[in-house]
mmCIF file of C-alpha atoms in Angstrom:
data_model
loop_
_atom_site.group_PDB
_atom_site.id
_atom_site.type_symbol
_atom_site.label_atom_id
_atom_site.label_comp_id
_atom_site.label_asym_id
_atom_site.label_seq_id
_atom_site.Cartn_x
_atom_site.Cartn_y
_atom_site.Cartn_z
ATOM 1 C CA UNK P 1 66.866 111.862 134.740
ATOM 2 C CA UNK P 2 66.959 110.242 131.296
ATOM 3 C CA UNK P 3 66.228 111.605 128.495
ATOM 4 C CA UNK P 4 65.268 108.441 126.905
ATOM 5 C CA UNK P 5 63.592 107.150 129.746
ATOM 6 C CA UNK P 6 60.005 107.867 128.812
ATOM 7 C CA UNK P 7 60.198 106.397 125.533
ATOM 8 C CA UNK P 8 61.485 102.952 126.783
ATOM 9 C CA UNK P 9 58.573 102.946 129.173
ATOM 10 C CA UNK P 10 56.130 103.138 126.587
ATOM 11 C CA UNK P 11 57.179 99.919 125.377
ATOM 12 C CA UNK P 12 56.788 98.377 128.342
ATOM 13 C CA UNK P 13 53.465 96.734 128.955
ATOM 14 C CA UNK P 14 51.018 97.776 131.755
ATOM 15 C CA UNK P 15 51.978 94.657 133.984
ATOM 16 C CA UNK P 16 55.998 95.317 133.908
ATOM 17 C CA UNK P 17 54.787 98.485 136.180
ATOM 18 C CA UNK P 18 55.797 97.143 139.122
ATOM 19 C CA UNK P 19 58.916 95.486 138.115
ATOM 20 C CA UNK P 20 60.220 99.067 137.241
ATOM 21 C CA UNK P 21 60.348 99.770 140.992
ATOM 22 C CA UNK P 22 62.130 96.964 142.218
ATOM 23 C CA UNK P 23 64.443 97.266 139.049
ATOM 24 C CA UNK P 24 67.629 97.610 140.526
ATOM 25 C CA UNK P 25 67.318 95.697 143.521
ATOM 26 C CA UNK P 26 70.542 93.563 144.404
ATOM 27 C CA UNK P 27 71.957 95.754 141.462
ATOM 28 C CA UNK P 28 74.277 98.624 142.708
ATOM 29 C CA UNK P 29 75.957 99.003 139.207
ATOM 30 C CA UNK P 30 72.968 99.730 138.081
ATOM 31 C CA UNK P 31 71.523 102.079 140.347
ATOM 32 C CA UNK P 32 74.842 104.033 140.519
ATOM 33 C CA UNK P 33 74.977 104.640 136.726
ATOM 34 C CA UNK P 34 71.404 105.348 136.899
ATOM 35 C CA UNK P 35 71.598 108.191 139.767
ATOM 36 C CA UNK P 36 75.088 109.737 138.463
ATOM 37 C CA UNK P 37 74.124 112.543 136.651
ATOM 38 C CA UNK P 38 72.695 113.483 140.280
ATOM 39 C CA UNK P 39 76.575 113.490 142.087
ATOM 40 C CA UNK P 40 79.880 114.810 141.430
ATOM 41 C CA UNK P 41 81.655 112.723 138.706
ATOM 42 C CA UNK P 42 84.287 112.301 141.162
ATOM 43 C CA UNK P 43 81.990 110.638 143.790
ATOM 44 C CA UNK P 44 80.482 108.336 141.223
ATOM 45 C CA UNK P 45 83.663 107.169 139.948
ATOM 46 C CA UNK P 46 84.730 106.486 143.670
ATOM 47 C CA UNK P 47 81.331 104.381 143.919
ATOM 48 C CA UNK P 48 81.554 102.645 141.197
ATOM 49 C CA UNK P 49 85.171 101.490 141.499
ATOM 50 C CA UNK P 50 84.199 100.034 144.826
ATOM 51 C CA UNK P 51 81.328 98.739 143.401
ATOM 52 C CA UNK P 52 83.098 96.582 140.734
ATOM 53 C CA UNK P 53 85.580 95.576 143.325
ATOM 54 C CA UNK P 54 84.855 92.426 145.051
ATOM 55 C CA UNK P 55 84.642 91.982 148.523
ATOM 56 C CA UNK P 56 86.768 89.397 149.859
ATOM 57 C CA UNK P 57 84.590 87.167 150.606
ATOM 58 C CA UNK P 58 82.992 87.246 147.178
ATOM 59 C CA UNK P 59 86.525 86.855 145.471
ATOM 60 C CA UNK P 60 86.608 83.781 147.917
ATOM 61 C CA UNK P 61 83.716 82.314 146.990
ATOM 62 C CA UNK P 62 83.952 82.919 143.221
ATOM 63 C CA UNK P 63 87.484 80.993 143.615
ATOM 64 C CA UNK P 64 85.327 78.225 145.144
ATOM 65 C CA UNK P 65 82.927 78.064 142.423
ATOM 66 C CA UNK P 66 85.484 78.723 139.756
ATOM 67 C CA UNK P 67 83.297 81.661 138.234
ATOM 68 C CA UNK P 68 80.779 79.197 137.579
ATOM 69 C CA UNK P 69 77.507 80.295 140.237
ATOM 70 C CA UNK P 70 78.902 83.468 141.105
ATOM 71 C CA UNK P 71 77.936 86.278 138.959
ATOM 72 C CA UNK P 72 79.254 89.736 139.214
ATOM 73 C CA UNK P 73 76.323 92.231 139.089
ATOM 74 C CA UNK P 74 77.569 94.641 136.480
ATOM 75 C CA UNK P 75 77.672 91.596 134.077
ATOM 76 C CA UNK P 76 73.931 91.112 135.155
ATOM 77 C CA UNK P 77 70.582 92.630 133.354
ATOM 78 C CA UNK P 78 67.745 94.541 135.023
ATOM 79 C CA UNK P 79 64.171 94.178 134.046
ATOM 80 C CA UNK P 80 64.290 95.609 131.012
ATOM 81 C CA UNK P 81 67.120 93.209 129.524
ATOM 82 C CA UNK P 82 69.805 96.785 130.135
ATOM 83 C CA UNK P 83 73.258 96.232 131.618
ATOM 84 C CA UNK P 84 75.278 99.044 133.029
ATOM 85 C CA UNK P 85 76.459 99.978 129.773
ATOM 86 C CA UNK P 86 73.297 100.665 128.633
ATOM 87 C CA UNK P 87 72.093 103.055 131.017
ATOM 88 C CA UNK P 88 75.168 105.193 131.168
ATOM 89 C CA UNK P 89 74.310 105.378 127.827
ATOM 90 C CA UNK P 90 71.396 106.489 127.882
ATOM 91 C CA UNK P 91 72.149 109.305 130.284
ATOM 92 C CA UNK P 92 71.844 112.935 129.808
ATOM 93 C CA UNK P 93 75.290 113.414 131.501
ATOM 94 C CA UNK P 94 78.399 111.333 130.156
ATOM 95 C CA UNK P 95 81.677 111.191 131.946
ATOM 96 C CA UNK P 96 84.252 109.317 129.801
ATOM 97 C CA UNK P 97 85.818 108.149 132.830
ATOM 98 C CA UNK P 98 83.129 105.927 133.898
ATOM 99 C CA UNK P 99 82.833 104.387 130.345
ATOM 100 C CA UNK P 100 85.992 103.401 130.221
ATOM 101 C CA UNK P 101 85.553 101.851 134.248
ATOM 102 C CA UNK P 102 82.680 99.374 132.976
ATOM 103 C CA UNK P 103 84.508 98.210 129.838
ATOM 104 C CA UNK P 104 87.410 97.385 131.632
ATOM 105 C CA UNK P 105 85.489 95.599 134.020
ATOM 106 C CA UNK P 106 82.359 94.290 131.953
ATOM 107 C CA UNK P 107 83.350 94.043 128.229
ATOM 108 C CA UNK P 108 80.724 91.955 127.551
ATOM 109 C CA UNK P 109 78.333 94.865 127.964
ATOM 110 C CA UNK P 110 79.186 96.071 124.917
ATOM 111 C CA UNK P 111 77.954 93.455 122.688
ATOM 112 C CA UNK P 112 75.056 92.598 125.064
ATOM 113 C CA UNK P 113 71.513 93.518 123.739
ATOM 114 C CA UNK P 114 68.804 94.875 125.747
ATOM 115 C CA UNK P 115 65.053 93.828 125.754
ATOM 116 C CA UNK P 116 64.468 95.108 122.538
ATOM 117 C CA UNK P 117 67.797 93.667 121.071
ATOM 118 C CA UNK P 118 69.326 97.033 121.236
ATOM 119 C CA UNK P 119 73.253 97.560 122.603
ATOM 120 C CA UNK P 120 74.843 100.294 124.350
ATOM 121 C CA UNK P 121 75.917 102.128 121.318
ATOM 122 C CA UNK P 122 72.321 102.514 120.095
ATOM 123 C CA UNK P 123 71.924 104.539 122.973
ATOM 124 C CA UNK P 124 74.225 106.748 123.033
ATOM 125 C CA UNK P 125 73.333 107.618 119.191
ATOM 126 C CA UNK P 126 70.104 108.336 120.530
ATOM 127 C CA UNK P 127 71.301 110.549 122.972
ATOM 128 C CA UNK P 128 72.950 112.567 121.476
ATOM 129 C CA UNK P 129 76.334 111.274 123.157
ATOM 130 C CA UNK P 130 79.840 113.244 122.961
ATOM 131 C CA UNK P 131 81.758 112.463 120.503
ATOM 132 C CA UNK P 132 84.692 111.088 122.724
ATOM 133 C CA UNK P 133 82.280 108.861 123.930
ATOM 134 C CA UNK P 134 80.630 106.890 120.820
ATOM 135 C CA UNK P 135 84.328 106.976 119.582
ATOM 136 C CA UNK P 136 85.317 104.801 122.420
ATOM 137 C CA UNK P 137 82.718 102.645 122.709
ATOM 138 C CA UNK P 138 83.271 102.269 118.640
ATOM 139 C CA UNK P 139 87.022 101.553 119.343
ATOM 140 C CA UNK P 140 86.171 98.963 121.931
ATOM 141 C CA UNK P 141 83.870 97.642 119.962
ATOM 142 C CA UNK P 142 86.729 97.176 117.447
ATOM 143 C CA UNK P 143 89.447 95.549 119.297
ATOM 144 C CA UNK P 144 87.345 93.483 121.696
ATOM 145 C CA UNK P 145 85.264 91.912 119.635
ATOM 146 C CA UNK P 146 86.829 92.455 116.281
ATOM 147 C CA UNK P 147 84.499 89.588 114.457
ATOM 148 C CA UNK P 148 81.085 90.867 116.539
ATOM 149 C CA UNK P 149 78.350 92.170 113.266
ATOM 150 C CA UNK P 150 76.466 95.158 114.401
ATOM 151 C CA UNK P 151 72.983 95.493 113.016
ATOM 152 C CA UNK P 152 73.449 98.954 111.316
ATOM 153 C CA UNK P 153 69.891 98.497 109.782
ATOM 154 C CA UNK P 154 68.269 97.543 112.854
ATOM 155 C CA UNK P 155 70.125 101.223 114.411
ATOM 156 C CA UNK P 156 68.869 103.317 111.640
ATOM 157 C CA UNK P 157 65.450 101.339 112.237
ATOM 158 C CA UNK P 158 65.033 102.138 115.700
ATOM 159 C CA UNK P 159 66.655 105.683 115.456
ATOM 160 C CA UNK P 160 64.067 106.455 112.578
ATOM 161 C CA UNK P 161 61.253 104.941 113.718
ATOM 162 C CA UNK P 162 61.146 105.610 117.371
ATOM 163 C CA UNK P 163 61.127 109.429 117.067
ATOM 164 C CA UNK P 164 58.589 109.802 114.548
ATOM 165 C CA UNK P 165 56.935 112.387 117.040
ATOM 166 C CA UNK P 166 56.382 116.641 116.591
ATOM 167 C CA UNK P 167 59.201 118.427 116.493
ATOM 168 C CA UNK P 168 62.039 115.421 116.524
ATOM 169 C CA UNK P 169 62.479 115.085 112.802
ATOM 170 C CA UNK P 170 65.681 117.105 112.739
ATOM 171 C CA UNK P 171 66.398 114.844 115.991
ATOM 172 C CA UNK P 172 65.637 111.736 114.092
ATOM 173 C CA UNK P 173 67.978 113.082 110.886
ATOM 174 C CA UNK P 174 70.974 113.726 112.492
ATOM 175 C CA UNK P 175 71.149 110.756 114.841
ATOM 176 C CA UNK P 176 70.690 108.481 111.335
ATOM 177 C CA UNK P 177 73.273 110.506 109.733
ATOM 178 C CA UNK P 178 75.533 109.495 113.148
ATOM 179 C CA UNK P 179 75.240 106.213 112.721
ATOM 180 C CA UNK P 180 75.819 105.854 108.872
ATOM 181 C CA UNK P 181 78.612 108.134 109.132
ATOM 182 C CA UNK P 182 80.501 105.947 112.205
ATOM 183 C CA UNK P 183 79.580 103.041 109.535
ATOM 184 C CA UNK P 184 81.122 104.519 106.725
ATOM 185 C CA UNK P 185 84.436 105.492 108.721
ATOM 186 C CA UNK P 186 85.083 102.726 110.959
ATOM 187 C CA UNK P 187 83.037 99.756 110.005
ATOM 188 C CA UNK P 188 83.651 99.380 106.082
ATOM 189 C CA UNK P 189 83.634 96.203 105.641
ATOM 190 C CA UNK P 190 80.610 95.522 106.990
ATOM 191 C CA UNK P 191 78.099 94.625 104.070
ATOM 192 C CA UNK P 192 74.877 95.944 104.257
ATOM 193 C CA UNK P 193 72.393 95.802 101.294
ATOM 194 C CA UNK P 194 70.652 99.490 101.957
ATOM 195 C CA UNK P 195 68.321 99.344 98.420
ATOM 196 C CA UNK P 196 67.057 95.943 99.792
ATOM 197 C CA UNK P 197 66.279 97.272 103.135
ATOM 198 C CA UNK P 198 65.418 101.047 102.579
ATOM 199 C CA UNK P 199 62.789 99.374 99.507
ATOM 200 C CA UNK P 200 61.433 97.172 102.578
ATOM 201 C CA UNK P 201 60.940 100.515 105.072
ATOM 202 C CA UNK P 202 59.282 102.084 102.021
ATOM 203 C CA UNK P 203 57.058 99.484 101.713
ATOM 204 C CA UNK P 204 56.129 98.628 105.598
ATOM 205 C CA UNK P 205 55.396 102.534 105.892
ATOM 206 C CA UNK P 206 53.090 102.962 102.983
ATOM 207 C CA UNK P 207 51.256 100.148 104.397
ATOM 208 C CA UNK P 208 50.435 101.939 107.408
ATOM 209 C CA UNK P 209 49.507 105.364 106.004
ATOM 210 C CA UNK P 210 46.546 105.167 107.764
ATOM 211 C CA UNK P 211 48.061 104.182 110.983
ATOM 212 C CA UNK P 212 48.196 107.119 112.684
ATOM 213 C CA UNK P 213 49.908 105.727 115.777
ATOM 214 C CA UNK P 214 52.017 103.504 113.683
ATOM 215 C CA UNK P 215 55.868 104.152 114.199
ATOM 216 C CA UNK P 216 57.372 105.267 110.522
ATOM 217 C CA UNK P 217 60.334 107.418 108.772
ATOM 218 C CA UNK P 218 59.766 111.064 108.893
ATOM 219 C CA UNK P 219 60.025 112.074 105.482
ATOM 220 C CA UNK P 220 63.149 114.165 105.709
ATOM 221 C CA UNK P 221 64.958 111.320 107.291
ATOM 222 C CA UNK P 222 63.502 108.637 104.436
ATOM 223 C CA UNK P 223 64.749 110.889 101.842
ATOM 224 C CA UNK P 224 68.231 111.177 103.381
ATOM 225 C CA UNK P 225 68.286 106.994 103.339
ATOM 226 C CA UNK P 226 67.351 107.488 99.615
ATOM 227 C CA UNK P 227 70.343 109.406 98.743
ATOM 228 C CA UNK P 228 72.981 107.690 101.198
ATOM 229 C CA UNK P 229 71.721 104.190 99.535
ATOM 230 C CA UNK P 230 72.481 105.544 96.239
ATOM 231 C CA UNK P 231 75.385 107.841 96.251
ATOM 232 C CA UNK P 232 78.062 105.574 95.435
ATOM 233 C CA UNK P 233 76.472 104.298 92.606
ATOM 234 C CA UNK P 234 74.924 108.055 91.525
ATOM 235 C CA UNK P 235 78.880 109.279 91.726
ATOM 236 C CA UNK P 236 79.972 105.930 89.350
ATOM 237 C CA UNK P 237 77.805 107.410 86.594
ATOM 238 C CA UNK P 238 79.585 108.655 83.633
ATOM 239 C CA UNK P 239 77.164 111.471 82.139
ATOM 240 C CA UNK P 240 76.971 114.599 85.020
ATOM 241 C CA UNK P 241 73.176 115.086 83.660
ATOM 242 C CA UNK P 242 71.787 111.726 84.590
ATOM 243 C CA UNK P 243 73.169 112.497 87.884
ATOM 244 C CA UNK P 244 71.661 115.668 88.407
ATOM 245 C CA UNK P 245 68.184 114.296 86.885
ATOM 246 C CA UNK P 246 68.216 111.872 89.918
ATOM 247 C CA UNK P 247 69.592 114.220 92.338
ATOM 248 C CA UNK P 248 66.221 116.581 91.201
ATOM 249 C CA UNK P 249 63.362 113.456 91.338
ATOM 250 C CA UNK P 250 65.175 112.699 94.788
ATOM 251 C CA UNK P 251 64.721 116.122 95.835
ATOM 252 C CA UNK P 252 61.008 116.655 94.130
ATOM 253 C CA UNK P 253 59.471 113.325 94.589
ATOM 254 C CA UNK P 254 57.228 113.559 97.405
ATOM 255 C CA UNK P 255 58.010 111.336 100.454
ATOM 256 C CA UNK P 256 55.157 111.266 102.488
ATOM 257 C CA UNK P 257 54.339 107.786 103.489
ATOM 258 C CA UNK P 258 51.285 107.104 101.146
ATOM 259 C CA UNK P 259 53.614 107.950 98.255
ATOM 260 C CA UNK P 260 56.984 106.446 99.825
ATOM 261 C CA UNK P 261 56.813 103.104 97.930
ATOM 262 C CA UNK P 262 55.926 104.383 94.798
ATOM 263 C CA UNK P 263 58.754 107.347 94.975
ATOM 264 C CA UNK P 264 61.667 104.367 96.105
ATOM 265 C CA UNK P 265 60.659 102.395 92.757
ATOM 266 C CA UNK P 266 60.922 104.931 90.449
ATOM 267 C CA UNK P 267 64.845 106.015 91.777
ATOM 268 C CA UNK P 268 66.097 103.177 92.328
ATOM 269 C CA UNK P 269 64.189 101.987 88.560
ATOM 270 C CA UNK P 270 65.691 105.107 86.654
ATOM 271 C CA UNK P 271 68.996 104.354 88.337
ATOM 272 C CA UNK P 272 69.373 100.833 87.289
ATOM 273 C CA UNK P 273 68.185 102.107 84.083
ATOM 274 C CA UNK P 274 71.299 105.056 83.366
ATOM 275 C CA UNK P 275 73.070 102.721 84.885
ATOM 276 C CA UNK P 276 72.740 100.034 81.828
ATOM 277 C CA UNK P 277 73.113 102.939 79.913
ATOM 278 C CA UNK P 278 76.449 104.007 80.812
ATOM 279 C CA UNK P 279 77.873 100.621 80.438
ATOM 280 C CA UNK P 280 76.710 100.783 77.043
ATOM 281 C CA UNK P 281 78.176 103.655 76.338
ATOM 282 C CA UNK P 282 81.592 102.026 77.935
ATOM 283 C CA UNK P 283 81.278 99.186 75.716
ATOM 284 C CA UNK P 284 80.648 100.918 71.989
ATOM 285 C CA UNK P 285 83.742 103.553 72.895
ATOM 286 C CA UNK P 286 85.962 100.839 73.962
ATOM 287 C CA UNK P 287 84.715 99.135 70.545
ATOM 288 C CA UNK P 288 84.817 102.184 68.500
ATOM 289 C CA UNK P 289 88.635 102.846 70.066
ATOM 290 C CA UNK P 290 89.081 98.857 69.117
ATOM 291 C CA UNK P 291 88.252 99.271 65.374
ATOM 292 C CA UNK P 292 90.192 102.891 64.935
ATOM 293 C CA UNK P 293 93.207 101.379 66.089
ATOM 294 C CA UNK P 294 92.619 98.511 63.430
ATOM 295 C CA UNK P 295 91.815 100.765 60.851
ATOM 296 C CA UNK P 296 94.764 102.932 61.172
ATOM 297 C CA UNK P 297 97.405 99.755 61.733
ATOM 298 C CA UNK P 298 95.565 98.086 58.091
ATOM 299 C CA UNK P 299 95.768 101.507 56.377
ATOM 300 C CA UNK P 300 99.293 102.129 56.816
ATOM 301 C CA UNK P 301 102.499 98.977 56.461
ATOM 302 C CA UNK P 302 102.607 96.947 59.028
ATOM 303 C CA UNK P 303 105.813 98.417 61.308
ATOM 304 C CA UNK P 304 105.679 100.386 64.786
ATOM 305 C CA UNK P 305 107.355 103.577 62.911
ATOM 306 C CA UNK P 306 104.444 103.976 60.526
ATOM 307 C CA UNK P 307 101.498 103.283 63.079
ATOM 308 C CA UNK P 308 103.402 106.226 64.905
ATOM 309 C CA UNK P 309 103.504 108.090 62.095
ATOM 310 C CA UNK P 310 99.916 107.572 61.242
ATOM 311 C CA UNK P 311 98.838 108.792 64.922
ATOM 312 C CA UNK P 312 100.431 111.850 64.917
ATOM 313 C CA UNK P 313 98.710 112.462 61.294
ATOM 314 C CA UNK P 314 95.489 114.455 62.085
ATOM 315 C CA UNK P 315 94.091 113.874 58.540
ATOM 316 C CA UNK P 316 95.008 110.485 58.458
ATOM 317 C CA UNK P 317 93.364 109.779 61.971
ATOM 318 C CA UNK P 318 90.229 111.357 61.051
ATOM 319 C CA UNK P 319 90.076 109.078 57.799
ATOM 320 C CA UNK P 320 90.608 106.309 59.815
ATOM 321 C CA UNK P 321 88.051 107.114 62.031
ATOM 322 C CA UNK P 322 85.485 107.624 59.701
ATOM 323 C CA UNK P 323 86.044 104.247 57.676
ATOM 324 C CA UNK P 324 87.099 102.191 60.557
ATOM 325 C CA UNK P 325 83.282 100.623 60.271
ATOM 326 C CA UNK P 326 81.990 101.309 63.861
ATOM 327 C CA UNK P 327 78.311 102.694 62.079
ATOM 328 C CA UNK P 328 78.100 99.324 60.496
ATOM 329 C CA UNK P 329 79.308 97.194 63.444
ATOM 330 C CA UNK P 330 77.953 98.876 66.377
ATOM 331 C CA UNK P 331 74.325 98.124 65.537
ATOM 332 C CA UNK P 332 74.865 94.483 64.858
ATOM 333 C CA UNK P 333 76.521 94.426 68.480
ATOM 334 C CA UNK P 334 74.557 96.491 70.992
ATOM 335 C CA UNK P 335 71.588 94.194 69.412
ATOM 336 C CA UNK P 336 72.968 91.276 71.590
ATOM 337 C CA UNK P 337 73.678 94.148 74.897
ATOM 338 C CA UNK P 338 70.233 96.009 75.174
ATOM 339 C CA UNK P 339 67.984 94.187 77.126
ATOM 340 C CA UNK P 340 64.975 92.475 75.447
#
């Protein structure tokens, strides 16, 4: 039985009923991944090898066609757009063994989306997969199709949105916190512009406040995208309070959806704001060191040994310091860096 089973049907519209029953007709793959959690992982295995073996008379008319009309079924879709892959993955039992069978066989599962444009890997976030098992379909991933993008937005999305229900917001946290943390650790480069799209999700679900059936961000999990959007740039700070002032808004704002939108502006507002702020106050020190260091080289003859012997002067550095002429000329400058 799968444990994501009932949620795909709701998507499915009334008429696709009877499609469901006939779903894996002329598709044995299929059914066997389907039924396995039913059968000895042994037994399955043994199935499914055989399976994915051609019979000779298929191998001899593929070599006819040249791979052209001949299709082997695990490469195949069912009615709801889901190869092999994809329901293995979405199983409540996972036997590493029979992963590793279908991606040997039928790599291009892995990059194939569903009806709903979802892959494999989606699934077994949602699932709640072993850890041996995302790893490998990550690795795969990696070294079969090394320039394939995965939609790490559309993940969280789906993840976020789709178990918006009673009970499943600690469900819906810790699968998001999966995914970005497999991003983080194996997929680095990949460039994704989270204040962009998080200020987008904000948006979408303050719209439908009063959409009680709508599918939204519990508020836990939305707060959580908050902070993961932000934390490099909240650890780049130079002044520890500004960071804890955001840290305390992020935790104290309130993040139910008719205040979501409002609540993303003003963090993601104060942090662009301390953020200016600290490269100011980059700027006038690396000034203020600029003018010291002039101000001790003119008070003092112009030779290394006496600049040296200035610097290790306390008096004279503090002199030096105080007339080097930073209260006149910082004004006139950070006129031309504030913003208008």
């Amino acid at each position: 039985m799968f444990m994501l089973e009932a949620n795909l049907r709701n998507k499915i519209p009334s008429e696709g009923g009877g499609a469901l029953k006939h779903r894996f007709d002329r598709l044995p793959i299929h059914k066997i991944c389907c039924y396995q959690s039913c059968h000895p992982s042994e037994i399955v295995l043994r199935k499914l090898e055989k399976a994915a073996a051609p019979s000779r008379a298929r191998r001899f008319l593929m070599m006819c066609n040249n791979n052209n009309r001949i299709t082997e079924t695990g490469k195949q879709q069912d009615c709801l757009g889901m190869t092999p892959l994809h329901i293995l993955a979405c199983s409540t039992k996972h036997d590493l063994a029979l992963y590793k069978l279908l991606i040997e066989k039928y790599p291009e599962n892995l990059i194939t989306q569903d009806g709903w444009g979802d892959l494999p890997l989606l699934y077994a976030f949602w699932g709640n997969a072993p850890q041996e098992v995302v790893h490998l379909l990550v690795e795969k991933q990696q070294s079969i199709f090394p320039t394939h993008e995965l939609d790490w937005a559309g993940m969280v999305e789906t993840l976020g949105r789709a178990q918006y229900l009673p009970g499943r917001a600690s469900a819906s946290l810790i699968c998001i916190q999966n995914v970005l943390d497999m991003k983080r650790r194996a997929f680095p480069n990949h460039i994704v512009d989270w204040e962009k799209v998080v200020t987008k999700w904000a948006l979408q679900d303050t719209q439908r406040a009063t959409e009680h059936q709508a599918p939204r961000f519990h508020h836990d999990a939305f707060k959580y995208l908050i902070y993961f959007s932000i934390v490099e740039r909240l650890n780049s700070l130079g002044v520890d309070r500004w960071q804890k002032e955001i840290l305390t808004d992020l935790d104290e704002l309130r993040w139910f959806v008719c205040y979501r939108e409002k609540s993303t502006e003003m963090i993601y507002s104060k942090l662009a704001h301390y953020e200016h702020m600290d490269q100011l106050r980059e700027a006038t020190l690396i000034i203020e060191l600029a003018l010291w260091k002039e101000s001790i080289i003119c008070s003092v003859a112009n030779d290394q040994e006496s600049v040296m012997a200035s610097c290790n002067n306390k008096d004279t550095m503090n002199t030096c310091r105080i007339r080097c002429g930073a209260d006149v000329v910082m004004p006139n400058v950070l006129s031309f860096l504030l913003p208008e």
